[in-house]
């Protein structure tokens, strides 16, 4: 394979879940597309990347700061649903069951990988709790070891502040990923949340 193709394949390899073979397949695929298709692909990514920022309140990916959700007075500002990743917000929004606010941690506690509280947006979450507006924190981290550890860590920090901490119901596949759960399952998990 020539050098230029290898460079394109290297870029695809950086994407999550893409191995060497798939990266090469994608590189061949893209380079065989008409030039205008390739340009449209690059332009879509470049344009979106230029517009994207992080909401300074909830740390979600956004195109404005505060984001559309934090800036929406119709939403219930007394509940914050804590998730690991921006795509989890999207999944919960699609379930149409939840009308509160969010907080994106950008990961979960994983001491073996060197991810402690300081690597997550926990300080930013605590800053949001200094007033008395927030009455409940729903912890919707993934139902795996790291997600559970994060949930209990947050409960220990937040309950002493007099704020109710709940965990979304089980019923999500264990070890699963909130971002890929179907809307019905997610809606049920939020509705049947339990206090921790
Ligand atoms: Zn926000």
PDB file of C-alpha atoms and ligand atoms in Angstrom:
ATOM      1  CA  UNK A   1       0.000   0.000   0.000  1.00  0.00           C
ATOM      2  CA  UNK A   2       1.407   3.386  -0.886  1.00  0.00           C
ATOM      3  CA  UNK A   3       2.398   5.998   1.638  1.00  0.00           C
ATOM      4  CA  UNK A   4      -0.545   8.392   1.080  1.00  0.00           C
ATOM      5  CA  UNK A   5      -3.106   5.649   1.564  1.00  0.00           C
ATOM      6  CA  UNK A   6      -1.289   4.566   4.714  1.00  0.00           C
ATOM      7  CA  UNK A   7      -1.535   8.125   6.076  1.00  0.00           C
ATOM      8  CA  UNK A   8      -5.312   8.159   5.512  1.00  0.00           C
ATOM      9  CA  UNK A   9      -5.648   4.719   7.116  1.00  0.00           C
ATOM     10  CA  UNK A  10      -3.652   5.978  10.132  1.00  0.00           C
ATOM     11  CA  UNK A  11      -6.260   8.704  10.647  1.00  0.00           C
ATOM     12  CA  UNK A  12      -9.135   6.214  10.571  1.00  0.00           C
ATOM     13  CA  UNK A  13      -7.264   4.001  13.039  1.00  0.00           C
ATOM     14  CA  UNK A  14      -7.533   6.747  15.637  1.00  0.00           C
ATOM     15  CA  UNK A  15     -11.324   6.396  15.669  1.00  0.00           C
ATOM     16  CA  UNK A  16     -12.857   4.294  18.465  1.00  0.00           C
ATOM     17  CA  UNK A  17     -13.440   0.646  17.560  1.00  0.00           C
ATOM     18  CA  UNK A  18     -11.488   0.800  14.272  1.00  0.00           C
ATOM     19  CA  UNK A  19      -8.740  -1.781  13.773  1.00  0.00           C
ATOM     20  CA  UNK A  20      -5.987  -1.925  11.133  1.00  0.00           C
ATOM     21  CA  UNK A  21      -8.050  -3.831   8.546  1.00  0.00           C
ATOM     22  CA  UNK A  22     -11.144  -1.660   8.855  1.00  0.00           C
ATOM     23  CA  UNK A  23      -8.990   1.473   8.731  1.00  0.00           C
ATOM     24  CA  UNK A  24      -7.494   0.330   5.429  1.00  0.00           C
ATOM     25  CA  UNK A  25     -10.914  -0.589   4.056  1.00  0.00           C
ATOM     26  CA  UNK A  26     -12.226   2.888   4.937  1.00  0.00           C
ATOM     27  CA  UNK A  27      -9.143   4.545   3.427  1.00  0.00           C
ATOM     28  CA  UNK A  28      -9.631   2.698   0.122  1.00  0.00           C
ATOM     29  CA  UNK A  29     -13.346   3.472   0.207  1.00  0.00           C
ATOM     30  CA  UNK A  30     -12.844   7.205   0.766  1.00  0.00           C
ATOM     31  CA  UNK A  31     -10.110   7.540  -1.854  1.00  0.00           C
ATOM     32  CA  UNK A  32     -12.269   5.838  -4.465  1.00  0.00           C
ATOM     33  CA  UNK A  33     -15.149   8.274  -3.882  1.00  0.00           C
ATOM     34  CA  UNK A  34     -15.605  11.236  -6.249  1.00  0.00           C
ATOM     35  CA  UNK A  35     -13.616  14.293  -5.086  1.00  0.00           C
ATOM     36  CA  UNK A  36     -16.816  16.259  -4.283  1.00  0.00           C
ATOM     37  CA  UNK A  37     -18.007  13.498  -1.905  1.00  0.00           C
ATOM     38  CA  UNK A  38     -14.692  13.563  -0.080  1.00  0.00           C
ATOM     39  CA  UNK A  39     -14.793  17.348   0.145  1.00  0.00           C
ATOM     40  CA  UNK A  40     -18.359  17.297   1.514  1.00  0.00           C
ATOM     41  CA  UNK A  41     -17.262  14.753   4.150  1.00  0.00           C
ATOM     42  CA  UNK A  42     -14.301  16.889   5.226  1.00  0.00           C
ATOM     43  CA  UNK A  43     -16.382  20.084   5.167  1.00  0.00           C
ATOM     44  CA  UNK A  44     -19.112  18.571   7.392  1.00  0.00           C
ATOM     45  CA  UNK A  45     -16.529  17.631  10.026  1.00  0.00           C
ATOM     46  CA  UNK A  46     -14.585  20.900   9.766  1.00  0.00           C
ATOM     47  CA  UNK A  47     -17.748  23.044   9.973  1.00  0.00           C
ATOM     48  CA  UNK A  48     -19.144  21.120  12.953  1.00  0.00           C
ATOM     49  CA  UNK A  49     -15.771  21.231  14.705  1.00  0.00           C
ATOM     50  CA  UNK A  50     -15.609  25.034  14.307  1.00  0.00           C
ATOM     51  CA  UNK A  51     -19.052  25.507  15.871  1.00  0.00           C
ATOM     52  CA  UNK A  52     -18.716  23.059  18.727  1.00  0.00           C
ATOM     53  CA  UNK A  53     -17.841  24.175  22.246  1.00  0.00           C
ATOM     54  CA  UNK A  54     -18.439  22.907  25.770  1.00  0.00           C
ATOM     55  CA  UNK A  55     -21.295  24.305  27.831  1.00  0.00           C
ATOM     56  CA  UNK A  56     -19.657  25.999  30.829  1.00  0.00           C
ATOM     57  CA  UNK A  57     -22.540  24.834  33.063  1.00  0.00           C
ATOM     58  CA  UNK A  58     -23.176  21.172  32.164  1.00  0.00           C
ATOM     59  CA  UNK A  59     -19.987  20.377  30.167  1.00  0.00           C
ATOM     60  CA  UNK A  60     -22.070  18.973  27.293  1.00  0.00           C
ATOM     61  CA  UNK A  61     -20.918  19.482  23.699  1.00  0.00           C
ATOM     62  CA  UNK A  62     -22.841  22.457  22.372  1.00  0.00           C
ATOM     63  CA  UNK A  63     -22.982  25.136  19.716  1.00  0.00           C
ATOM     64  CA  UNK A  64     -23.747  27.865  22.263  1.00  0.00           C
ATOM     65  CA  UNK A  65     -22.746  28.579  25.862  1.00  0.00           C
ATOM     66  CA  UNK A  66     -24.867  27.964  27.885  1.00  0.00           C
ATOM     67  CA  UNK A  67     -26.194  25.091  25.791  1.00  0.00           C
ATOM     68  CA  UNK A  68     -29.802  24.876  24.593  1.00  0.00           C
ATOM     69  CA  UNK A  69     -30.771  22.647  27.517  1.00  0.00           C
ATOM     70  CA  UNK A  70     -29.219  24.755  30.311  1.00  0.00           C
ATOM     71  CA  UNK A  71     -30.592  27.913  28.694  1.00  0.00           C
ATOM     72  CA  UNK A  72     -34.151  26.563  28.457  1.00  0.00           C
ATOM     73  CA  UNK A  73     -36.345  27.970  31.247  1.00  0.00           C
ATOM     74  CA  UNK A  74     -39.119  25.479  30.386  1.00  0.00           C
ATOM     75  CA  UNK A  75     -36.979  22.636  31.710  1.00  0.00           C
ATOM     76  CA  UNK A  76     -36.947  21.546  35.345  1.00  0.00           C
ATOM     77  CA  UNK A  77     -33.864  23.200  36.828  1.00  0.00           C
ATOM     78  CA  UNK A  78     -34.263  21.339  40.146  1.00  0.00           C
ATOM     79  CA  UNK A  79     -33.096  17.971  38.733  1.00  0.00           C
ATOM     80  CA  UNK A  80     -29.708  17.173  37.212  1.00  0.00           C
ATOM     81  CA  UNK A  81     -29.089  13.880  35.440  1.00  0.00           C
ATOM     82  CA  UNK A  82     -25.390  12.965  35.560  1.00  0.00           C
ATOM     83  CA  UNK A  83     -24.041  10.998  32.580  1.00  0.00           C
ATOM     84  CA  UNK A  84     -20.628   9.830  31.411  1.00  0.00           C
ATOM     85  CA  UNK A  85     -20.647  11.024  27.796  1.00  0.00           C
ATOM     86  CA  UNK A  86     -22.300  13.580  25.493  1.00  0.00           C
ATOM     87  CA  UNK A  87     -23.959  10.796  23.478  1.00  0.00           C
ATOM     88  CA  UNK A  88     -25.758   9.695  26.674  1.00  0.00           C
ATOM     89  CA  UNK A  89     -27.517  13.090  26.761  1.00  0.00           C
ATOM     90  CA  UNK A  90     -28.687  12.504  23.210  1.00  0.00           C
ATOM     91  CA  UNK A  91     -29.984   9.015  24.087  1.00  0.00           C
ATOM     92  CA  UNK A  92     -31.898  10.308  27.127  1.00  0.00           C
ATOM     93  CA  UNK A  93     -33.344  13.208  25.139  1.00  0.00           C
ATOM     94  CA  UNK A  94     -34.648  10.757  22.538  1.00  0.00           C
ATOM     95  CA  UNK A  95     -36.529   8.881  25.274  1.00  0.00           C
ATOM     96  CA  UNK A  96     -38.653  12.067  25.803  1.00  0.00           C
ATOM     97  CA  UNK A  97     -39.169  11.016  29.431  1.00  0.00           C
ATOM     98  CA  UNK A  98     -36.794  13.398  31.140  1.00  0.00           C
ATOM     99  CA  UNK A  99     -37.204  17.180  31.297  1.00  0.00           C
ATOM    100  CA  UNK A 100     -34.556  18.214  33.811  1.00  0.00           C
ATOM    101  CA  UNK A 101     -30.964  19.300  33.219  1.00  0.00           C
ATOM    102  CA  UNK A 102     -27.808  17.250  32.627  1.00  0.00           C
ATOM    103  CA  UNK A 103     -24.195  17.111  33.702  1.00  0.00           C
ATOM    104  CA  UNK A 104     -21.598  15.350  31.547  1.00  0.00           C
ATOM    105  CA  UNK A 105     -18.684  13.876  33.532  1.00  0.00           C
ATOM    106  CA  UNK A 106     -16.610  12.962  30.450  1.00  0.00           C
ATOM    107  CA  UNK A 107     -15.778   9.516  31.773  1.00  0.00           C
ATOM    108  CA  UNK A 108     -16.161   7.354  34.866  1.00  0.00           C
ATOM    109  CA  UNK A 109     -13.887   6.630  37.818  1.00  0.00           C
ATOM    110  CA  UNK A 110     -11.322   4.028  36.815  1.00  0.00           C
ATOM    111  CA  UNK A 111      -8.282   4.032  39.132  1.00  0.00           C
ATOM    112  CA  UNK A 112      -6.521   1.337  37.062  1.00  0.00           C
ATOM    113  CA  UNK A 113      -6.609   3.638  34.029  1.00  0.00           C
ATOM    114  CA  UNK A 114      -5.509   6.608  36.117  1.00  0.00           C
ATOM    115  CA  UNK A 115      -8.956   8.229  36.027  1.00  0.00           C
ATOM    116  CA  UNK A 116      -9.743   9.739  39.416  1.00  0.00           C
ATOM    117  CA  UNK A 117     -12.228  12.455  40.454  1.00  0.00           C
ATOM    118  CA  UNK A 118      -9.909  15.216  39.190  1.00  0.00           C
ATOM    119  CA  UNK A 119     -10.018  13.828  35.639  1.00  0.00           C
ATOM    120  CA  UNK A 120     -13.827  14.066  35.579  1.00  0.00           C
ATOM    121  CA  UNK A 121     -16.109  17.127  35.647  1.00  0.00           C
ATOM    122  CA  UNK A 122     -17.035  16.539  39.295  1.00  0.00           C
ATOM    123  CA  UNK A 123     -15.836  19.900  40.598  1.00  0.00           C
ATOM    124  CA  UNK A 124     -18.042  21.559  37.968  1.00  0.00           C
ATOM    125  CA  UNK A 125     -21.002  19.477  39.187  1.00  0.00           C
ATOM    126  CA  UNK A 126     -20.444  20.443  42.834  1.00  0.00           C
ATOM    127  CA  UNK A 127     -20.249  24.117  41.814  1.00  0.00           C
ATOM    128  CA  UNK A 128     -23.785  23.806  40.468  1.00  0.00           C
ATOM    129  CA  UNK A 129     -25.063  22.627  43.843  1.00  0.00           C
ATOM    130  CA  UNK A 130     -23.999  25.624  45.907  1.00  0.00           C
ATOM    131  CA  UNK A 131     -27.410  27.339  45.656  1.00  0.00           C
ATOM    132  CA  UNK A 132     -30.594  25.633  46.832  1.00  0.00           C
ATOM    133  CA  UNK A 133     -32.200  25.238  43.403  1.00  0.00           C
ATOM    134  CA  UNK A 134     -31.158  21.610  42.831  1.00  0.00           C
ATOM    135  CA  UNK A 135     -33.283  19.064  44.708  1.00  0.00           C
ATOM    136  CA  UNK A 136     -32.295  15.808  43.025  1.00  0.00           C
ATOM    137  CA  UNK A 137     -29.310  14.293  41.258  1.00  0.00           C
ATOM    138  CA  UNK A 138     -30.059  11.293  39.048  1.00  0.00           C
ATOM    139  CA  UNK A 139     -26.898   9.289  38.439  1.00  0.00           C
ATOM    140  CA  UNK A 140     -27.163   7.748  34.974  1.00  0.00           C
ATOM    141  CA  UNK A 141     -23.636   6.443  34.587  1.00  0.00           C
ATOM    142  CA  UNK A 142     -23.225   3.163  32.691  1.00  0.00           C
ATOM    143  CA  UNK A 143     -24.238  -0.044  34.517  1.00  0.00           C
ATOM    144  CA  UNK A 144     -20.659  -1.393  34.628  1.00  0.00           C
ATOM    145  CA  UNK A 145     -18.030  -1.474  37.413  1.00  0.00           C
ATOM    146  CA  UNK A 146     -16.730   2.039  36.708  1.00  0.00           C
ATOM    147  CA  UNK A 147     -20.235   3.474  36.364  1.00  0.00           C
ATOM    148  CA  UNK A 148     -21.372   1.941  39.675  1.00  0.00           C
ATOM    149  CA  UNK A 149     -18.226   3.110  41.494  1.00  0.00           C
ATOM    150  CA  UNK A 150     -18.815   6.629  40.140  1.00  0.00           C
ATOM    151  CA  UNK A 151     -22.460   6.554  41.281  1.00  0.00           C
ATOM    152  CA  UNK A 152     -21.524   5.655  44.855  1.00  0.00           C
ATOM    153  CA  UNK A 153     -18.693   8.151  44.927  1.00  0.00           C
ATOM    154  CA  UNK A 154     -21.105  10.928  43.863  1.00  0.00           C
ATOM    155  CA  UNK A 155     -23.747   9.806  46.380  1.00  0.00           C
ATOM    156  CA  UNK A 156     -21.177  10.036  49.196  1.00  0.00           C
ATOM    157  CA  UNK A 157     -20.242  13.573  48.141  1.00  0.00           C
ATOM    158  CA  UNK A 158     -23.695  14.943  47.410  1.00  0.00           C
ATOM    159  CA  UNK A 159     -26.039  13.403  50.004  1.00  0.00           C
ATOM    160  CA  UNK A 160     -24.458  15.352  52.899  1.00  0.00           C
ATOM    161  CA  UNK A 161     -25.499  18.537  51.039  1.00  0.00           C
ATOM    162  CA  UNK A 162     -29.132  17.566  51.662  1.00  0.00           C
ATOM    163  CA  UNK A 163     -29.779  16.767  48.001  1.00  0.00           C
ATOM    164  CA  UNK A 164     -31.567  13.536  47.034  1.00  0.00           C
ATOM    165  CA  UNK A 165     -29.359  11.212  44.964  1.00  0.00           C
ATOM    166  CA  UNK A 166     -31.015   8.550  42.816  1.00  0.00           C
ATOM    167  CA  UNK A 167     -29.661   5.891  40.479  1.00  0.00           C
ATOM    168  CA  UNK A 168     -31.452   4.941  37.272  1.00  0.00           C
ATOM    169  CA  UNK A 169     -33.132   1.549  37.564  1.00  0.00           C
ATOM    170  CA  UNK A 170     -31.448  -1.678  36.620  1.00  0.00           C
ATOM    171  CA  UNK A 171     -32.987  -3.372  33.629  1.00  0.00           C
ATOM    172  CA  UNK A 172     -30.390  -1.832  31.403  1.00  0.00           C
ATOM    173  CA  UNK A 173     -28.133  -4.665  30.256  1.00  0.00           C
ATOM    174  CA  UNK A 174     -25.283  -5.045  32.795  1.00  0.00           C
ATOM    175  CA  UNK A 175     -22.006  -3.786  31.396  1.00  0.00           C
ATOM    176  CA  UNK A 176     -24.036  -1.909  28.799  1.00  0.00           C
ATOM    177  CA  UNK A 177     -23.680   1.615  27.564  1.00  0.00           C
ATOM    178  CA  UNK A 178     -26.370   4.228  28.220  1.00  0.00           C
ATOM    179  CA  UNK A 179     -25.582   5.875  24.902  1.00  0.00           C
ATOM    180  CA  UNK A 180     -26.695   2.786  22.987  1.00  0.00           C
ATOM    181  CA  UNK A 181     -29.737   1.776  25.063  1.00  0.00           C
ATOM    182  CA  UNK A 182     -33.115   1.999  23.318  1.00  0.00           C
ATOM    183  CA  UNK A 183     -35.506   4.829  24.198  1.00  0.00           C
ATOM    184  CA  UNK A 184     -38.163   2.627  25.888  1.00  0.00           C
ATOM    185  CA  UNK A 185     -35.613   0.969  28.184  1.00  0.00           C
ATOM    186  CA  UNK A 186     -34.053   4.319  29.068  1.00  0.00           C
ATOM    187  CA  UNK A 187     -37.411   5.970  29.756  1.00  0.00           C
ATOM    188  CA  UNK A 188     -38.286   3.081  32.131  1.00  0.00           C
ATOM    189  CA  UNK A 189     -34.881   3.244  33.823  1.00  0.00           C
ATOM    190  CA  UNK A 190     -35.305   6.964  34.563  1.00  0.00           C
ATOM    191  CA  UNK A 191     -38.910   6.560  35.738  1.00  0.00           C
ATOM    192  CA  UNK A 192     -38.044   3.676  38.099  1.00  0.00           C
ATOM    193  CA  UNK A 193     -34.930   5.278  39.591  1.00  0.00           C
ATOM    194  CA  UNK A 194     -34.107   4.427  43.208  1.00  0.00           C
ATOM    195  CA  UNK A 195     -32.611   6.549  45.946  1.00  0.00           C
ATOM    196  CA  UNK A 196     -29.018   5.627  46.874  1.00  0.00           C
TER     197      UNK A 196
HETATM  198 ZN1  LIG B   1     -25.424  23.010  29.365  1.00  0.00          ZN
END
